[in-house]
Coordinates of C-alpha atoms and ligand atoms in Angstrom, one line a residue:
X1372 CA 121.7 80.2 98.4
X1373 CA 119.3 79.4 101.1
X1374 CA 120.4 82.2 103.5
X1375 CA 121.1 85.9 103.2
X1376 CA 124.4 87.5 104.3
X1377 CA 124.3 89.9 107.3
X1378 CA 124.4 92.8 104.9
X1379 CA 121.5 91.4 102.8
X1380 CA 119.4 90.9 105.9
X1381 CA 120.1 94.5 106.9
X1382 CA 119.0 95.7 103.5
X1383 CA 115.8 93.6 103.7
X1384 CA 115.0 95.1 107.2
X1385 CA 115.7 98.6 105.9
X1386 CA 113.2 98.1 102.9
X1387 CA 110.7 96.6 105.3
X1388 CA 110.8 99.7 107.5
X1389 CA 110.6 101.8 104.3
X1390 CA 107.4 100.1 103.2
X1391 CA 105.9 100.5 106.6
X1392 CA 106.7 104.2 106.8
X1393 CA 106.5 105.5 103.2
X1394 CA 104.2 103.1 101.2
X1395 CA 102.2 100.7 103.3
X1396 CA 99.7 98.7 101.3
X1397 CA 96.7 101.0 102.1
X1398 CA 98.8 103.9 100.8
X1399 CA 99.8 102.0 97.6
X1400 CA 96.1 101.3 97.0
X1401 CA 95.1 104.9 97.5
X1402 CA 97.8 106.1 95.0
X1403 CA 96.7 103.5 92.6
X1404 CA 93.0 104.6 92.8
X1405 CA 93.8 108.3 92.3
X1406 CA 96.6 107.7 89.8
X1407 CA 98.9 109.8 92.1
X1408 CA 102.5 110.3 91.3
X1409 CA 104.2 109.9 94.7
X1410 CA 107.1 112.3 94.4
X1411 CA 108.2 111.5 98.0
X1412 CA 108.4 107.8 97.3
X1413 CA 111.0 108.4 94.5
X1414 CA 113.0 111.0 96.5
X1415 CA 113.1 108.8 99.6
X1416 CA 114.4 105.8 97.5
X1417 CA 117.0 108.1 96.0
X1418 CA 118.0 109.4 99.5
X1419 CA 118.7 105.8 100.5
X1420 CA 120.9 105.5 97.4
X1421 CA 118.8 102.7 95.9
X1422 CA 119.0 104.1 92.3
X1423 CA 122.7 103.9 92.3
X1424 CA 122.9 100.3 93.8
X1425 CA 123.6 98.1 90.7
X1426 CA 125.8 100.5 88.7
X1427 CA 129.5 100.1 88.4
X1428 CA 131.6 102.1 90.9
X1429 CA 133.3 103.7 87.9
X1430 CA 129.9 105.2 86.8
X1431 CA 129.3 106.4 90.4
X1432 CA 127.2 103.4 91.4
X1433 CA 127.6 101.0 94.4
X1434 CA 128.2 97.7 92.4
X1435 CA 125.4 95.7 94.1
X1436 CA 124.3 92.5 92.5
X1437 CA 121.0 90.8 91.4
X1438 CA 120.4 89.2 94.8
X1439 CA 120.4 92.6 96.6
X1440 CA 118.1 94.0 93.9
X1441 CA 115.8 90.9 94.2
X1442 CA 115.6 91.5 97.9
X1443 CA 114.5 95.1 97.2
X1444 CA 112.0 94.1 94.6
X1445 CA 110.5 91.5 96.9
X1446 CA 110.1 93.7 99.9
X1447 CA 108.6 96.5 97.9
X1448 CA 106.2 94.1 96.4
X1449 CA 104.6 93.8 99.9
X1450 CA 103.3 97.3 99.3
X1451 CA 102.1 96.4 95.8
X1452 CA 103.7 95.2 92.6
X1453 CA 103.3 98.7 91.2
X1454 CA 105.6 100.0 93.9
X1455 CA 108.2 97.3 92.9
X1456 CA 107.8 98.7 89.4
X1457 CA 108.3 102.3 90.6
X1458 CA 111.8 101.1 91.6
X1459 CA 112.8 98.6 88.9
X1460 CA 111.4 100.2 85.7
X1461 CA 113.9 103.1 85.7
X1462 CA 116.6 100.9 87.0
X1463 CA 116.4 98.2 84.3
X1464 CA 116.3 100.8 81.5
X1465 CA 119.1 102.7 83.2
X1466 CA 121.2 99.5 83.3
X1467 CA 120.8 99.2 79.5
X1468 CA 122.1 102.8 79.2
X1469 CA 125.1 101.9 81.4
X1470 CA 125.8 98.9 79.3
X1471 CA 125.4 100.4 75.8
X1472 CA 125.6 104.2 76.0
X1473 CA 128.7 106.1 75.1
X1474 CA 130.8 107.7 77.9
X1475 CA 129.4 111.1 77.0
X1476 CA 125.8 109.8 77.1
X1477 CA 126.4 108.0 80.4
X1478 CA 128.0 111.2 82.0
X1479 CA 124.9 113.2 80.8
X1480 CA 122.2 110.7 81.8
X1481 CA 123.2 108.6 84.8
X1482 CA 123.5 111.4 87.5
X1483 CA 119.9 112.4 87.0
X1484 CA 118.8 108.8 87.4
X1485 CA 120.9 108.3 90.5
X1486 CA 119.5 111.3 92.2
X1487 CA 115.9 110.3 91.4
X1488 CA 115.5 113.6 89.5
X1489 CA 114.9 111.9 86.2
X1490 CA 113.4 108.5 85.1
X1491 CA 113.2 106.2 82.2
X1492 CA 110.2 104.4 80.6
X1493 CA 110.6 101.4 78.3
X1494 CA 108.7 101.2 75.0
X1495 CA 108.8 98.0 72.9
X1496 CA 105.2 97.1 72.5
X1497 CA 103.0 98.2 69.7
X1498 CA 99.4 97.5 68.7
X1499 CA 100.6 94.8 66.3
X1500 CA 103.7 93.7 68.3
X1501 CA 102.9 92.4 71.8
X1502 CA 104.4 88.9 72.6
X1503 CA 106.1 89.1 69.2
X1504 CA 108.3 92.3 69.8
X1505 CA 110.2 91.7 66.6
X1506 CA 107.1 92.7 64.6
X1507 CA 107.5 96.3 65.7
X1508 CA 107.0 98.9 62.9
X1509 CA 107.7 102.3 64.4
X1510 CA 110.3 103.7 62.0
X1511 CA 113.2 106.1 62.4
X1512 CA 114.6 107.7 59.2
X1513 CA 117.9 109.5 59.2
X1514 CA 117.6 113.1 57.9
X1515 CA 120.8 115.2 58.4
X1516 CA 121.8 115.2 62.0
X1517 CA 118.5 113.9 63.2
X1518 CA 116.2 110.9 63.2
X1519 CA 112.6 111.4 62.1
X1520 CA 110.4 109.0 64.0
X1521 CA 106.9 107.9 63.0
X1522 CA 104.7 105.2 64.5
X1523 CA 102.4 104.0 67.2
X1524 CA 103.6 102.5 70.6
X1525 CA 101.5 101.2 73.4
X1526 CA 101.7 100.0 77.0
X1527 CA 104.6 102.4 77.8
X1528 CA 104.5 102.3 81.5
X1529 CA 105.4 105.5 83.4
X1530 CA 105.8 107.6 80.2
X1531 CA 104.1 110.7 81.7
X1532 CA 105.9 111.0 85.0
X1533 CA 107.8 114.2 85.4
X1534 CA 111.3 114.2 83.9
X1535 CA 110.9 111.0 82.1
X1536 CA 112.7 109.9 78.9
X1537 CA 111.4 107.0 76.9
X1538 CA 113.8 104.3 75.9
X1539 CA 112.2 103.3 72.6
X1540 CA 112.9 100.4 70.2
X1541 CA 112.4 101.5 66.7
X1542 CA 113.1 100.1 63.2
X1543 CA 116.1 101.9 61.6
X1544 CA 117.2 99.3 59.0
X1545 CA 115.9 99.9 55.4
X1546 CA 113.6 97.1 54.5
X1547 CA 114.6 95.1 57.5
X1548 CA 112.2 92.8 59.3
X1549 CA 112.1 90.6 62.4
X1550 CA 115.0 91.1 64.8
X1551 CA 117.2 92.9 62.2
X1552 CA 117.5 96.6 61.8
X1553 CA 116.1 97.6 65.3
X1554 CA 117.7 100.4 67.3
X1555 CA 117.2 101.9 70.7
X1556 CA 116.6 105.6 71.0
X1557 CA 115.9 108.0 73.7
X1558 CA 112.7 109.9 73.0
X1559 CA 111.6 113.0 75.0
X1560 CA 107.8 112.7 75.4
X1561 CA 107.6 116.5 75.4
X1562 CA 109.0 116.7 71.8
X1563 CA 106.8 118.1 69.1
X1564 CA 104.8 115.3 67.4
X1565 CA 104.7 113.0 70.5
X1566 CA 101.2 112.4 72.0
X1567 CA 100.6 110.3 75.0
X1568 CA 97.2 108.8 76.0
X1569 CA 96.7 107.1 79.4
X1570 CA 95.2 103.7 79.0
X1571 CA 92.4 103.2 81.6
X1572 CA 93.4 100.0 83.5
X1573 CA 92.1 97.8 86.3
X1574 CA 95.2 98.5 88.4
X1575 CA 98.9 99.6 88.1
X1576 CA 97.6 103.2 88.3
X1577 CA 100.7 104.7 90.1
X1578 CA 103.0 104.6 87.1
X1579 CA 100.2 104.4 84.6
X1580 CA 100.7 103.0 81.2
X1581 CA 100.4 104.9 77.9
X1582 CA 99.8 104.8 74.2
X1583 CA 102.5 106.9 72.5
X1584 CA 101.8 108.3 69.0
X1585 CA 104.8 109.7 67.1
X1586 CA 104.3 111.9 64.1
X1587 CA 107.4 113.2 62.4
X1588 CA 109.2 113.5 65.7
X1589 CA 112.7 114.9 65.3
X1590 CA 115.3 113.1 67.5
X1591 CA 118.9 114.3 67.6
X1592 CA 121.3 111.8 66.2
X1593 CA 123.1 111.5 69.5
X1594 CA 120.0 110.0 71.1
X1595 CA 120.8 106.7 69.5
X1596 CA 121.9 104.2 72.3
X1597 CA 124.2 101.3 71.4
X1598 CA 124.8 99.9 68.0
X1599 CA 122.7 101.1 65.0
X1600 CA 120.4 98.3 63.7
X1601 CA 121.5 95.9 66.5
X1602 CA 119.0 96.9 69.1
X1603 CA 117.9 93.3 69.5
X1604 CA 121.1 92.6 71.3
X1605 CA 120.5 95.6 73.6
X1606 CA 117.0 94.3 74.3
X1607 CA 118.1 90.8 75.2
X1608 CA 121.0 92.0 77.4
X1609 CA 118.7 93.2 80.2
X1610 CA 116.0 90.6 80.0
X1611 CA 117.3 88.1 82.5
X1612 CA 117.7 90.6 85.2
X1613 CA 114.2 92.1 84.5
X1614 CA 112.6 88.7 84.9
X1615 CA 114.4 88.1 88.1
X1616 CA 113.3 91.4 89.5
X1617 CA 109.6 91.2 88.5
X1618 CA 109.6 87.7 89.9
X1619 CA 110.9 89.1 93.2
X1620 CA 108.0 91.7 93.2
X1621 CA 105.4 88.9 92.6
X1622 CA 106.8 86.9 95.5
X1623 CA 106.5 89.9 97.8
X1624 CA 103.0 90.7 96.7
X1625 CA 101.9 87.1 96.8
X1626 CA 103.3 86.7 100.4
X1627 CA 101.6 89.9 101.6
X1628 CA 98.3 88.6 100.1
X1629 CA 98.6 85.4 102.0
X1630 CA 99.6 87.3 105.3
X1631 CA 96.5 89.5 104.8
X1632 CA 94.2 86.4 104.2
X1633 CA 95.7 84.6 107.3
X1634 CA 95.2 87.6 109.6
X1635 CA 91.6 87.8 108.5
X1636 CA 91.1 84.0 108.8
X1637 CA 92.3 84.2 112.4
X1638 CA 90.1 87.2 113.4
X1639 CA 86.8 86.4 111.6
X1640 CA 84.6 84.1 113.4
X1641 CA 81.6 82.1 112.1
X1642 CA 79.8 79.2 113.8
X1643 CA 81.6 80.2 116.9
X1644 CA 85.2 79.6 115.6
X1645 CA 87.8 81.5 113.6
X1646 CA 87.2 80.7 109.9
X1647 CA 90.9 79.7 109.6
X1648 CA 90.2 76.7 111.8
X1649 CA 88.0 75.2 109.0
X1650 CA 90.3 72.8 107.0
X1651 CA 88.5 74.0 103.8
X1652 CA 90.4 77.3 104.2
X1653 CA 93.4 76.3 106.2
X1654 CA 94.6 73.7 103.7
X1655 CA 94.5 76.0 100.6
X1656 CA 96.4 78.6 102.6
X1657 CA 99.0 76.1 103.6
X1658 CA 99.3 75.1 99.9
X1659 CA 99.7 78.7 98.9
X1660 CA 102.4 79.4 101.5
X1661 CA 104.2 76.4 100.1
X1662 CA 103.9 77.8 96.6
X1663 CA 105.1 81.3 97.5
X1664 CA 108.2 79.6 99.2
X1665 CA 108.8 77.7 96.0
X1666 CA 108.4 80.9 93.8
X1667 CA 110.8 82.6 96.1
X1668 CA 113.4 79.9 95.7
X1669 CA 113.0 80.0 91.9
X1670 CA 113.6 83.8 92.0
X1671 CA 116.6 83.7 94.2
X1672 CA 118.0 80.8 92.2
X1673 CA 117.9 82.9 89.0
X1674 CA 119.4 85.9 90.9
X1675 CA 122.2 83.8 92.2
X1676 CA 123.0 82.4 88.8
X1677 CA 123.0 85.9 87.3
X1678 CA 125.2 87.1 90.1
X1679 CA 127.7 84.4 89.1
X1680 CA 127.6 85.6 85.6
X1681 CA 125.9 82.4 84.5
X1682 CA 123.0 82.4 81.9
X1683 CA 119.6 82.0 83.5
X1684 CA 117.1 82.4 80.7
X1685 CA 115.2 79.2 81.5
X1686 CA 115.5 79.8 85.3
X1687 CA 114.3 83.4 84.9
X1688 CA 111.3 82.3 82.9
X1689 CA 110.5 79.6 85.5
X1690 CA 110.6 82.3 88.2
X1691 CA 108.4 84.7 86.3
X1692 CA 105.9 82.0 85.3
X1693 CA 105.5 80.6 88.8
X1694 CA 105.7 83.9 90.7
X1695 CA 103.1 85.6 88.6
X1696 CA 100.7 82.5 88.6
X1697 CA 101.2 82.3 92.4
X1698 CA 100.2 85.9 92.9
X1699 CA 97.1 85.4 90.9
X1700 CA 96.2 82.3 92.8
X1701 CA 96.9 83.9 96.2
X1702 CA 94.6 86.8 95.4
X1703 CA 91.9 84.6 94.2
X1704 CA 92.0 82.6 97.5
X1705 CA 92.3 85.8 99.4
X1706 CA 89.0 87.0 98.0
X1707 CA 87.4 83.7 99.0
X1708 CA 88.8 83.9 102.6
X1709 CA 87.7 87.5 103.0
X1710 CA 84.1 86.6 101.9
X1711 CA 81.8 89.6 101.0
X1712 CA 84.1 92.1 102.5
X1713 CA 86.8 91.3 99.9
X1714 CA 84.4 92.2 97.1
X1715 CA 84.1 95.8 98.6
X1716 CA 86.5 98.0 96.8
X1717 CA 87.3 99.4 100.2
X1718 CA 89.2 96.2 101.0
X1719 CA 92.9 95.7 100.4
X1720 CA 92.1 92.2 99.0
X1721 CA 90.1 93.7 96.1
X1722 CA 93.2 95.7 95.3
X1723 CA 95.4 92.6 95.3
X1724 CA 92.7 90.9 93.1
X1725 CA 92.7 93.8 90.5
X1726 CA 96.5 94.1 90.5
X1727 CA 97.4 90.4 90.3
X1728 CA 95.3 89.6 87.3
X1729 CA 97.8 91.3 84.8
X1730 CA 100.9 89.6 86.4
X1731 CA 100.6 86.6 83.9
X1732 CA 100.4 89.1 81.0
X1733 CA 102.8 92.0 81.4
X1734 CA 106.6 91.4 81.2
X1735 CA 106.1 88.4 78.9
X1736 CA 102.8 86.2 79.2
X1737 CA 102.8 82.8 80.9
X1738 CA 102.5 81.2 77.5
X1739 CA 105.7 82.9 76.3
X1740 CA 107.5 81.8 79.5
X1741 CA 106.4 78.3 78.9
X1742 CA 107.6 78.5 75.3
X1743 CA 111.1 79.6 76.6
X1744 CA 111.2 76.8 79.1
X1745 CA 110.0 74.2 76.5
X1746 CA 112.7 75.4 74.0
X1747 CA 115.3 74.8 76.7
X1748 CA 114.1 71.3 76.9
X1749 CA 114.5 70.8 73.2
X1750 CA 110.9 71.2 72.3
X1751 CA 109.8 73.7 69.7
X1752 CA 106.4 75.1 70.5
X1753 CA 105.0 77.5 67.8
Ligands
FAD3208 C1 100.1 96.8 82.8 C2 101.0 96.6 81.6 C3 102.2 97.2 81.5 C4 103.0 97.1 80.4 N1 104.2 97.8 80.4 C5 104.9 97.8 79.3 C6 106.0 98.6 79.1 O1 106.4 99.4 80.0 N2 106.7 98.6 77.9 C7 106.3 97.8 76.9 O2 107.0 97.8 75.8 N3 105.3 96.9 77.0 C8 104.6 96.9 78.1 N4 103.5 96.1 78.3 C9 103.1 95.2 77.2 C10 103.4 93.7 77.5 O3 104.7 93.4 77.4 C11 102.4 93.0 76.5 O4 101.1 93.1 77.0 C12 102.7 91.5 76.6 O5 104.0 91.2 76.1 C13 101.6 90.7 75.8 O6 101.4 91.3 74.5 P1 99.9 91.5 74.1 O7 99.2 92.2 75.3 O8 99.9 92.2 72.8 O9 99.2 90.1 73.9 P2 99.4 89.1 72.7 O10 100.8 89.0 72.3 O11 98.5 89.5 71.6 O12 98.9 87.8 73.3 C14 97.5 87.5 73.6 C15 97.4 86.1 74.0 O13 98.0 85.2 73.1 C16 99.0 84.4 73.7 N5 100.1 84.2 72.7 C17 100.7 85.0 71.9 N6 101.7 84.4 71.2 C18 101.8 83.2 71.6 C19 102.6 82.0 71.3 N7 103.6 82.2 70.5 N8 102.4 80.9 72.0 C20 101.4 80.8 72.9 N9 100.6 81.8 73.2 C21 100.8 83.0 72.6 C22 99.5 85.2 74.8 O14 100.2 84.4 75.8 C23 98.3 85.8 75.3 O15 97.6 84.9 76.1 C24 102.6 96.2 79.4 C25 101.4 95.6 79.5 C26 100.6 95.8 80.5 C27 99.2 95.0 80.5

């Protein structure tokens, strides 16, 4: 668990070179600021076969496991967490399809994902259903050979990228509430009755995140994925892997933030000395490096458990909690180390600061992760 295999090290070095060549941090910042869709980023990832990695060989995949994916997520996080998301968001939704879709649906949908030609966005959240996803109200009614969908979704990340289908959780059960009567459907955002509105955000501008309004949207019956009314099982089935991968992304982003702070602390001189020689800055940076290492160990522990087919709900939540909080802390200290220059929006540190702040919110807030951990300890926080 404490070392990587030769193959895993090779993968890590390949991703490092990829980040340096295709999406160095300054490039990620520029794409974020202009809300640019980086077509080349996706096509280069596809050329390297990364979108096929975790899928079963019988589906045309490479059968790689959670540890390899965590390595990818971490290394891409050095560019920015948003770049990690460019890789993992389609992948996590695609794995749900591989797990739950029919053979016909898999044959139709997976080749496009593997080649990078098509993408998936995930839509659970609604204005009234954030941390409590089970409060979702978007409704699908069966009429003949179609579903008619009405409702309001929000925070659907990447919904407007070219060739994207939305994997959307909707209420199908008549009169059902809570976790019952939820189903997963594929919605084409170009369908009549779907309207997207980009939410202006502090960061995460590459994929962008959207409100999705649905008014009498006609969805063919064969766009239902997995068992009718049992979408909650589908939703839970990918949660552990998702937490591992986003934790990997936060570790990479936090590490890069500290690296950027340390380089600056060695170069910048005041009172005739590098500012990093002042204990008041050196010690917090030493503490932060220790915390990033701890966050990395938590992420890889959860990945190893998952690779062995063992449950890792508690460990995944610990990794997400600590990884995200560490990214926020690293960026806060990074701003202090960079002094006034960090406050300029020209600086890479200002980008880390903007991007990190949502880490403890998206993908399940820190409070929700603590609830999961507390429950695993026999406590019942409300
Ligand atoms: C950049 C971004 C991208 C996103 N991408 C997606 C996406 O692609 N698809 C998608 O479906 N969703 C997405 N989301 C939504 C995200 O999952 C939610 O924002 C998150 O789950 C929190 O929900 P909320 O924002 O409604 O906050 P709320 O649930 O309203 O929470 C507000 C505050 O109350 C606290 N709180 C709530 N319940 C409890 C409790 N039981 N105990 C203790 N504290 C509690 C929270 O921790 C938080 O501090 C995204 C969000 C952001 C910001």
